[in-house]
Amino acid sequence: MGDKATLFETGRFVQPSSGEDTETPDETGEIADEAAEELRQRLAAEAGDVEAMSVLGAMLLRRGDLDGAEPHLRAATAAGDRAAANNLGVLLHQRGYADEAAGWWRIAAVAGSTAAAHALGRHHRERGDEPAAEYWLRQSAEQGHTLGAYALADLLEHRGDAGSERWMRVAAERGHREAAYRLARALDRHAAREPGGDSGAQVPEEAEQWYRQAAARGHRRAALHLGTILERRGELKEAGRWYLTSAKDGEARAACALGFLLRDAGDTDNAAVWWLRAAQDGDGNAANALGALHAERGETQTAERWYRAAMDAGDVNGAYNLGLLCAEQGRTPQAEQWYRRAAYAGHREAANALAILLLRGGDETGAEPWFSKAAEAGSVDAAFNLGILHAGRSEEQAALRWYERAAAAGHTEAALQVGMARLRDGDEQEAERHLRCAAGGGSAEAAYRLATVLDARRPPEPAHELGEPVHLPSECEEWYERAAHQGHRRAQVRVGMLAAARGDVVEAARWYREAAEAGSRNGAFNLGLLLAREGSEPEAAVWWKRAADAGHGRAALRLALVYARRGELAEGQRWADRAVSLGPASVAERAERLRDALRQELSA
């Protein structure tokens, strides 16, 4: 005689079947068929049919009619029906008689009921008797009971037994969705522990398959993980579908993730709907997202309310964001309060922000420990800021250590500082490596300094066979140009000089003018030279005057010569005096001779 009921606590009962399950056309028909079946079984039971007693008892138990089910189950159990013994155990357990239930489960399990063996194993585990639990769960699992396999896997995993994965896989292969999810998680974690693996590494294909299987059976956390995998891979449309499935089943993290996906697609209104749903379910990340959305719209009071909700949900980012909000509003004491709260909770960027706030207030002593705490926790910005702090005290070695730490984590400005330090030490190879990192990260200063390093190594221009130089674009020119396009004034002057050397006067003038208008005195001086050579001395004088006013000695000397040629001797003498004071030595010497000559001319 086969089992009539499934396992303890499943809420599902298996009836004897004469064929494949069929779907009834409507609910009314199902109810009518069930009533007819119950009447048929009741008549058979009253006639002494043991199997009918067992089936009727199971039907009544499933309906919740414990009083009606018990006599039929006891009668069938007394006649040796193991399914009835199992169901009697279920009934007694529901009534709160766990020990008596276990007695009937044992009888059914010994008679071969896999459902009863599973229920008995669960009973022993709840009471802390793991050896007995393992024995009965193994009996159930080895006889093909899916829930028994899962429960055994769970027990073995709890004990750290390597055999847990095998039984988890068995349960998953038999369609247990929680087992499929947990197997996927185990494979995922195992891949992350592999040498070179990390939490952001690609999920193994087998793990993804199990996530997909569990998600397809309605496991909301599996759907969340599957959405995350697909989003990371760039398959956003399918990721969104799984996030939606999970969110509709009540997974707040999926609703939050769906909100971010919609925001990135430009649909902030629908993003806010899902963030609201997640935040109301206690998701701090979603509350923070709502706060940021309202802050961007200028709705600071609403933003503050959501940041506080995030904080109440246990998300320390809420306190940090409150600090940022207060700082933007100029509420420094409140900003410090929230930064401190987040920093004490371990928020590294809050610790860095607090240190900056204290430093701006003149409290360097109070700022340094927070910079250190943030840096030790992995804040790249804090490591760079510590470098600046030590450099300001002329503690070059300490500064370099923190710059190197930040540079190793990809901080562009830190890489520039390390490159410059290595240049000062004469380690050109290391300097070049760090300057390349910084320049590649977008630093115009690093691009310019890298160009100067490469420029110093550049061999002389090869000569054409007729004696004319042949220009071959070099790497250093590419870096000069990159820095120039980013607005670096010295790079602009250098690019102009290179263009002038090639005879490209228009290009040279363009770069000199751009540098000069940005405030470069060398750019203004060189532009003046170019214009003077082209016969535009009046305009050249305008640029030389701008350069001289900014402290360029050679420009002042040029102006002195211009005014001397025009016969404006007093003005010439004034600019010669200025050139003498500005230098350099060679310019000052020439300017002094010119000044003396003009003085003699004026006194003659």
XYZ file of C-alpha atoms in Angstrom:
604
model
C 0.000 0.000 0.000
C 1.529 3.365 -1.006
C 1.953 6.545 1.030
C -1.159 8.671 1.224
C 0.426 11.863 2.588
C 3.470 14.005 2.053
C 5.797 15.212 4.745
C 5.259 16.864 8.069
C 4.685 20.613 7.750
C 4.254 20.598 3.975
C 0.509 21.187 3.997
C 0.122 18.898 0.969
C -1.384 15.434 0.897
C -1.034 12.809 -1.778
C -4.065 10.744 -2.672
C -3.977 7.325 -4.342
C -3.992 7.890 -8.086
C -5.368 5.668 -10.802
C -3.785 7.716 -13.573
C -2.213 11.065 -14.427
C -3.478 14.251 -12.793
C -6.029 16.154 -14.855
C -7.208 19.733 -14.607
C -10.879 20.356 -13.884
C -12.629 22.951 -16.008
C -13.544 25.253 -13.111
C -13.466 25.600 -9.335
C -17.127 24.649 -8.942
C -16.493 21.398 -10.744
C -13.520 20.665 -8.510
C -15.580 21.202 -5.377
C -18.341 18.969 -6.691
C -15.890 16.228 -7.652
C -14.170 16.469 -4.253
C -17.519 16.211 -2.433
C -18.460 13.187 -4.522
C -15.091 11.578 -3.836
C -15.382 12.239 -0.104
C -18.845 10.659 -0.073
C -17.549 7.628 -1.951
C -14.629 7.203 0.439
C -16.858 7.703 3.471
C -19.252 4.961 2.322
C -16.317 2.624 1.674
C -14.780 3.441 5.060
C -18.052 2.721 6.848
C -18.052 -0.622 5.038
C -14.644 -1.393 6.572
C -12.310 -0.472 3.668
C -8.970 0.366 5.363
C -7.591 2.289 2.395
C -10.774 4.382 2.244
C -10.405 5.162 5.974
C -6.852 6.371 5.325
C -7.821 8.467 2.296
C -10.857 9.970 4.059
C -8.751 10.834 7.109
C -6.174 12.527 4.844
C -8.915 14.507 3.087
C -10.365 15.742 6.358
C -6.897 16.526 7.772
C -6.077 18.569 4.680
C -9.317 20.505 5.164
C -8.374 21.227 8.811
C -11.111 19.011 10.299
C -8.876 17.362 12.908
C -11.720 15.970 14.972
C -13.297 14.365 11.931
C -10.010 12.988 10.598
C -8.622 11.456 13.807
C -10.983 8.441 14.206
C -10.551 7.414 10.563
C -6.766 7.723 10.758
C -6.593 5.783 14.029
C -8.764 3.029 12.591
C -6.643 2.766 9.440
C -3.439 2.882 11.485
C -4.675 0.073 13.708
C -5.252 -1.944 10.548
C -1.608 -1.436 9.535
C -1.853 1.407 7.001
C 1.496 3.242 7.149
C 0.203 6.358 5.342
C -2.491 6.664 7.999
C 0.166 6.303 10.721
C 2.145 9.148 9.126
C -0.929 11.353 8.827
C -1.940 10.549 12.394
C 1.497 11.804 13.418
C 0.880 15.012 11.444
C -2.482 15.458 13.137
C -1.090 14.911 16.630
C 1.783 17.284 15.930
C -0.726 19.941 14.890
C -2.557 19.367 18.162
C 0.727 19.882 20.054
C 1.420 16.250 20.993
C 4.891 16.058 19.427
C 6.136 12.999 21.292
C 3.031 10.952 20.508
C 3.292 12.117 16.880
C 6.901 10.898 16.769
C 5.768 7.482 17.981
C 3.371 7.093 15.053
C 5.959 8.447 12.607
C 8.410 5.823 13.835
C 5.852 3.082 13.198
C 5.212 4.406 9.687
C 8.899 4.937 8.956
C 9.811 1.406 10.048
C 7.062 0.215 7.734
C 8.784 2.065 4.878
C 7.113 5.491 4.774
C 9.671 7.984 3.462
C 7.386 10.856 4.461
C 7.283 9.600 8.043
C 11.063 9.085 8.091
C 11.494 12.709 7.026
C 9.033 13.944 9.652
C 10.748 11.839 12.333
C 14.158 13.196 11.314
C 12.855 16.752 11.581
C 11.383 15.941 14.991
C 14.737 14.690 16.334
C 16.626 17.668 14.921
C 14.269 20.096 16.609
C 15.097 18.373 19.884
C 18.854 18.543 19.250
C 19.328 14.813 18.660
C 21.373 15.158 15.462
C 22.530 11.496 15.192
C 18.909 10.255 15.276
C 17.888 13.066 12.942
C 20.597 12.143 10.437
C 19.648 8.449 10.591
C 15.974 9.008 9.729
C 16.609 11.797 7.214
C 19.127 9.594 5.437
C 16.571 6.762 5.344
C 14.098 9.150 3.732
C 16.620 10.669 1.310
C 18.078 7.370 0.152
C 14.588 6.112 -0.654
C 13.989 9.024 -2.986
C 12.140 11.532 -0.797
C 12.918 15.039 -2.043
C 12.259 16.887 1.203
C 14.233 14.251 3.063
C 17.214 14.903 0.786
C 16.927 18.652 1.383
C 16.567 18.294 5.153
C 19.582 15.949 5.247
C 21.637 18.426 3.198
C 20.635 21.217 5.562
C 21.690 19.173 8.589
C 25.041 18.186 7.062
C 25.713 21.772 5.967
C 24.999 22.952 9.509
C 27.662 20.529 10.723
C 30.132 21.519 7.998
C 29.990 18.073 6.408
C 31.252 17.976 2.812
C 28.478 15.543 1.895
C 25.868 18.279 2.165
C 26.400 19.445 -1.423
C 25.633 15.993 -2.808
C 22.229 15.833 -1.093
C 21.467 19.461 -1.873
C 22.104 18.634 -5.521
C 19.844 15.551 -5.280
C 17.006 17.660 -3.855
C 17.570 20.368 -6.473
C 17.532 17.840 -9.299
C 14.209 16.563 -7.985
C 12.716 20.046 -8.200
C 13.203 21.499 -4.700
C 13.511 25.237 -5.350
C 15.161 26.164 -2.031
C 17.723 23.425 -2.606
C 18.393 24.786 -6.107
C 18.894 28.276 -4.652
C 21.201 27.106 -1.878
C 23.206 24.954 -4.262
C 23.676 27.987 -6.502
C 24.792 30.074 -3.514
C 27.276 27.386 -2.478
C 28.764 27.194 -5.974
C 28.878 30.990 -6.103
C 30.738 31.263 -2.774
C 33.113 28.472 -3.748
C 34.065 30.329 -6.944
C 34.683 33.529 -4.951
C 37.038 31.620 -2.609
C 39.106 30.275 -5.495
C 42.574 31.875 -5.948
C 42.044 35.106 -7.845
C 38.299 35.012 -7.249
C 36.293 37.817 -5.671
C 32.711 38.754 -4.942
C 32.485 40.654 -8.215
C 33.829 37.803 -10.335
C 31.718 36.092 -12.981
C 29.254 33.611 -11.494
C 29.933 30.008 -12.588
C 27.633 28.808 -15.350
C 26.307 25.945 -13.211
C 25.429 28.330 -10.366
C 23.551 30.554 -12.794
C 21.603 27.562 -14.077
C 20.482 26.658 -10.543
C 19.544 30.280 -9.801
C 17.491 30.234 -12.980
C 15.798 26.960 -12.052
C 14.908 28.172 -8.562
C 13.721 31.532 -9.906
C 11.522 29.823 -12.494
C 9.843 27.944 -9.628
C 9.058 31.197 -7.837
C 12.039 31.610 -5.502
C 12.227 35.374 -5.077
C 15.811 35.560 -3.763
C 16.996 33.394 -6.656
C 15.240 35.785 -9.037
C 17.056 38.683 -7.326
C 20.451 36.999 -7.719
C 19.702 36.073 -11.304
C 18.781 39.696 -12.037
C 22.066 40.847 -10.470
C 24.073 38.416 -12.611
C 22.335 39.532 -15.791
C 22.688 43.227 -14.935
C 26.403 42.791 -14.305
C 26.663 41.152 -17.714
C 24.815 44.017 -19.378
C 21.653 42.027 -20.174
C 19.478 44.732 -18.652
C 16.132 43.822 -20.195
C 16.132 40.277 -18.833
C 17.606 41.474 -15.539
C 14.683 43.866 -15.205
C 12.198 41.040 -15.798
C 13.663 38.954 -12.973
C 13.888 41.941 -10.639
C 10.221 42.626 -11.381
C 9.266 39.005 -10.683
C 11.147 39.045 -7.385
C 9.829 42.474 -6.389
C 6.226 41.456 -7.043
C 6.790 38.485 -4.714
C 7.803 40.902 -1.958
C 11.614 41.027 -2.221
C 12.503 44.593 -1.200
C 16.076 44.377 -2.520
C 14.762 43.450 -5.959
C 12.370 46.406 -5.906
C 15.307 48.648 -4.999
C 17.500 47.195 -7.771
C 14.661 47.590 -10.268
C 14.423 51.230 -9.235
C 18.100 51.809 -10.009
C 17.708 50.059 -13.358
C 14.806 52.338 -14.254
C 16.665 55.432 -13.064
C 19.649 54.569 -15.254
C 17.221 54.236 -18.165
C 15.956 57.761 -17.444
C 12.614 56.714 -15.942
C 12.899 58.369 -12.521
C 9.149 58.427 -11.911
C 8.790 54.638 -12.053
C 12.097 54.253 -10.237
C 10.633 56.263 -7.367
C 7.571 53.966 -7.283
C 9.718 50.875 -6.732
C 12.062 52.627 -4.316
C 9.029 53.706 -2.305
C 7.751 50.141 -2.211
C 11.168 48.832 -1.110
C 11.683 51.610 1.453
C 8.270 50.932 2.995
C 9.382 47.306 3.373
C 12.450 48.459 5.304
C 15.119 48.664 2.599
C 17.583 51.367 3.666
C 19.263 51.552 0.274
C 15.945 52.406 -1.374
C 15.243 55.043 1.277
C 18.634 56.604 0.533
C 17.853 56.580 -3.183
C 14.565 58.353 -2.537
C 16.373 60.878 -0.376
C 18.901 61.569 -3.135
C 16.103 61.918 -5.705
C 14.266 64.498 -3.607
C 17.529 66.297 -2.791
C 18.264 66.639 -6.540
C 14.804 68.191 -6.950
C 15.516 70.665 -4.172
C 12.971 69.039 -1.835
C 15.360 69.004 1.116
C 12.805 68.325 3.853
C 11.497 65.227 2.074
C 15.063 64.151 1.346
C 15.950 64.477 5.017
C 12.916 62.422 5.987
C 13.987 59.551 3.727
C 17.604 59.717 4.875
C 16.351 59.383 8.438
C 14.214 56.420 7.345
C 17.319 54.804 5.860
C 19.162 55.356 9.110
C 16.275 53.861 11.092
C 16.451 50.825 8.774
C 20.048 50.313 9.871
C 21.700 51.796 6.781
C 24.609 53.977 7.931
C 24.594 55.730 4.553
C 21.515 57.564 5.818
C 23.564 59.404 8.440
C 26.322 60.132 5.904
C 23.820 61.520 3.399
C 22.249 63.655 6.113
C 25.727 65.045 6.751
C 26.167 65.855 3.065
C 22.743 67.509 2.951
C 23.507 69.683 5.979
C 26.951 70.587 4.614
C 25.419 71.733 1.310
C 23.020 73.939 3.270
C 25.844 75.441 5.316
C 24.616 73.773 8.532
C 28.112 72.827 9.631
C 27.406 71.757 13.249
C 24.615 69.424 12.111
C 26.795 68.082 9.270
C 29.560 67.306 11.765
C 27.054 65.541 14.025
C 25.807 63.241 11.239
C 29.285 62.606 9.858
C 30.422 61.603 13.347
C 27.485 59.232 13.754
C 28.239 57.521 10.447
C 31.998 57.539 11.057
C 31.629 55.906 14.483
C 29.520 53.223 12.769
C 32.440 52.496 10.427
C 31.489 54.559 7.361
C 34.873 55.381 5.859
C 33.749 58.199 3.553
C 31.933 59.824 6.464
C 35.198 59.674 8.435
C 36.984 61.342 5.519
C 34.256 64.002 5.207
C 34.392 64.651 8.953
C 38.173 65.084 8.778
C 37.832 67.579 5.907
C 35.210 69.500 7.879
C 37.485 69.656 10.921
C 40.479 70.644 8.801
C 38.550 73.500 7.205
C 37.677 74.654 10.705
C 41.368 74.755 11.592
C 41.351 71.592 13.722
C 44.216 69.681 12.075
C 44.847 67.661 15.244
C 41.251 66.451 15.292
C 41.171 65.803 11.542
C 44.229 63.536 11.260
C 42.873 60.537 13.265
C 39.707 60.507 11.157
C 41.720 60.642 7.933
C 43.773 57.718 9.268
C 40.690 55.732 10.261
C 39.101 56.276 6.851
C 42.314 55.410 5.008
C 42.868 52.237 7.025
C 39.282 51.246 6.195
C 40.071 51.590 2.495
C 39.131 55.174 1.608
C 41.364 56.189 -1.285
C 40.482 59.866 -0.898
C 41.433 59.769 2.772
C 44.824 58.241 1.927
C 45.437 61.047 -0.577
C 44.323 63.653 1.955
C 46.756 62.246 4.506
C 49.477 62.649 1.898
C 48.527 66.326 1.496
C 48.472 66.750 5.289
C 51.992 65.345 5.714
C 53.313 67.236 2.695
C 52.045 70.469 4.249
C 54.245 69.715 7.263
C 57.230 68.946 4.988
C 57.057 65.282 6.092
C 57.890 64.101 2.600
C 58.440 60.394 3.312
C 55.175 60.033 5.247
C 53.363 61.954 2.502
C 54.859 59.704 -0.174
C 53.736 56.543 1.639
C 50.117 57.699 1.644
C 50.319 58.965 -1.930
C 51.642 55.570 -3.007
C 48.796 53.814 -1.207
C 46.196 55.996 -2.891
C 47.937 55.686 -6.269
C 47.938 51.882 -6.000
C 44.136 52.086 -5.642
C 43.863 54.190 -8.804
C 43.816 57.752 -7.431
C 44.914 59.972 -10.336
C 46.264 62.951 -8.378
C 48.102 60.639 -5.972
C 49.790 58.940 -8.926
C 50.863 62.390 -10.162
C 52.379 63.240 -6.783
C 54.275 59.927 -6.676
C 55.518 60.503 -10.233
C 56.791 63.985 -9.348
C 58.494 62.654 -6.201
C 60.239 59.940 -8.234
C 61.378 62.558 -10.728
C 62.934 64.559 -7.895
C 64.665 61.392 -6.695
C 65.998 60.714 -10.187
C 64.047 57.458 -10.606
C 62.822 58.228 -14.103
C 61.472 54.743 -14.813
C 59.157 54.716 -11.776
C 58.270 58.341 -12.412
C 57.185 57.514 -15.947
C 55.062 54.575 -14.764
C 53.131 56.702 -12.277
C 52.841 59.658 -14.650
C 51.357 57.357 -17.297
C 48.766 56.133 -14.766
C 47.850 59.693 -13.796
C 47.801 60.955 -17.374
C 45.662 58.003 -18.433
C 43.303 58.915 -15.590
C 42.804 62.390 -17.030
C 45.411 64.536 -15.250
C 46.571 67.333 -17.578
C 49.575 68.070 -15.343
C 50.631 64.420 -15.484
C 50.274 64.380 -19.283
C 52.480 67.500 -19.505
C 55.144 66.130 -17.159
C 55.149 62.765 -18.922
C 55.644 64.627 -22.208
C 58.633 66.509 -20.773
C 60.207 63.214 -19.627
C 59.743 61.680 -23.076
C 60.824 64.929 -24.776
C 64.155 64.885 -22.950
C 64.877 61.427 -24.401
C 63.829 62.307 -27.928
C 66.650 62.050 -30.487
C 67.295 64.931 -32.931
C 64.951 65.167 -35.900
C 66.226 62.952 -38.770
C 67.385 64.879 -41.827
C 65.838 64.607 -45.264
C 68.201 63.503 -48.014
C 68.248 67.080 -49.303
C 69.134 68.343 -45.849
C 65.604 69.390 -44.817
C 64.344 68.036 -41.476
C 61.597 65.428 -41.632
C 58.946 65.685 -38.905
C 57.743 62.412 -37.449
C 55.021 62.750 -34.786
C 56.343 61.470 -31.447
C 54.659 60.168 -28.315
C 55.734 63.196 -26.320
C 53.864 65.477 -28.775
C 50.738 63.388 -28.306
C 50.919 63.911 -24.531
C 51.654 67.633 -24.929
C 48.601 67.910 -27.160
C 46.407 65.934 -24.760
C 47.420 68.254 -21.909
C 46.946 71.302 -24.143
C 43.426 70.246 -25.114
C 42.678 69.898 -21.391
C 43.651 73.538 -20.890
C 47.185 73.117 -19.548
C 48.861 76.450 -20.324
C 52.486 75.296 -20.396
C 51.511 72.409 -22.651
C 49.717 74.850 -24.947
C 52.874 76.982 -25.194
C 54.938 73.881 -25.916
C 52.555 72.697 -28.626
C 52.730 76.178 -30.120
C 56.548 76.037 -30.101
C 56.525 72.635 -31.803
C 54.135 73.968 -34.456
C 56.343 77.032 -34.973
C 59.377 74.786 -35.380
C 57.512 72.947 -38.150
C 56.716 76.272 -39.804
C 52.998 76.051 -39.019
C 52.566 79.674 -37.960
C 48.758 79.568 -37.848
C 48.722 76.566 -35.515
C 51.457 78.074 -33.351
C 49.560 81.368 -33.047
C 46.365 79.538 -32.122
C 48.008 77.715 -29.220
C 50.011 80.749 -28.043
C 46.844 82.850 -28.049
C 44.863 80.216 -26.141
C 47.599 80.001 -23.493
C 47.965 83.789 -23.297
C 44.262 84.375 -22.889
C 44.278 81.814 -20.066
C 46.975 83.864 -18.293
C 50.251 82.360 -19.556
C 52.948 85.053 -19.754
C 55.147 82.791 -21.894
C 52.232 82.298 -24.256
C 51.718 86.061 -24.491
C 55.458 86.652 -25.068
C 55.738 83.989 -27.780
C 52.585 85.252 -29.481
C 54.173 88.704 -29.531
C 57.325 87.312 -31.142
C 55.277 85.530 -33.783
C 53.245 88.656 -34.562
C 56.381 90.821 -34.735
C 57.966 88.440 -37.246
C 54.794 88.659 -39.298
C 55.046 92.461 -39.280
C 52.372 93.173 -36.660
C 54.547 94.947 -34.100
C 51.736 97.118 -32.589
C 49.700 94.001 -31.766
C 52.873 92.244 -30.603
C 53.477 95.100 -28.160
C 50.016 94.561 -26.677
C 50.864 90.937 -25.857
C 54.357 91.796 -24.620
C 52.837 94.354 -22.279
C 50.490 91.675 -20.916
C 53.459 89.338 -20.412
C 55.614 92.062 -18.829
C 52.820 93.062 -16.446
C 52.728 89.402 -15.379
C 56.486 89.480 -14.633
C 58.135 88.393 -17.896
C 61.549 90.129 -18.116
C 62.236 89.441 -21.804
C 58.818 90.905 -22.693
C 59.694 94.068 -20.749
C 63.001 94.308 -22.644
C 61.198 93.919 -25.983
C 58.829 96.725 -25.017
C 61.770 98.920 -24.072
C 63.301 98.351 -27.528
C 59.950 99.075 -29.249
C 59.526 102.395 -27.445
C 63.192 103.309 -28.009
C 62.766 102.785 -31.771
C 59.629 104.938 -31.723
C 61.548 107.710 -30.000
C 59.525 107.409 -26.807
C 62.684 107.381 -24.696
C 61.116 107.899 -21.264
C 58.696 105.009 -21.798
C 61.556 102.913 -23.136
C 63.613 103.692 -20.046
C 60.702 102.729 -17.788
C 60.346 99.309 -19.407
C 64.128 98.817 -19.346
C 64.068 99.479 -15.589
C 61.319 96.888 -15.283
C 63.337 94.361 -17.294
C 66.359 94.892 -15.038
C 64.272 94.138 -11.959
C 62.556 91.110 -13.518
C 65.615 89.377 -14.999
C 66.913 86.803 -15.601
C 70.577 87.832 -15.437
C 71.212 87.848 -19.181
C 68.092 89.961 -19.770
C 68.894 92.272 -16.848
C 72.390 92.889 -18.255
C 71.093 93.858 -21.690
C 68.279 95.925 -20.204
C 70.735 97.791 -18.000
C 72.882 98.751 -21.012
C 69.773 99.909 -22.880
C 68.568 101.881 -19.867
C 71.893 103.638 -19.496
C 71.954 104.510 -23.180
C 68.440 105.900 -23.010
C 69.310 107.891 -19.894
C 72.294 109.446 -21.611
C 70.159 110.244 -24.616
C 67.548 111.897 -22.428
C 70.133 113.957 -20.527
C 71.982 115.056 -23.649
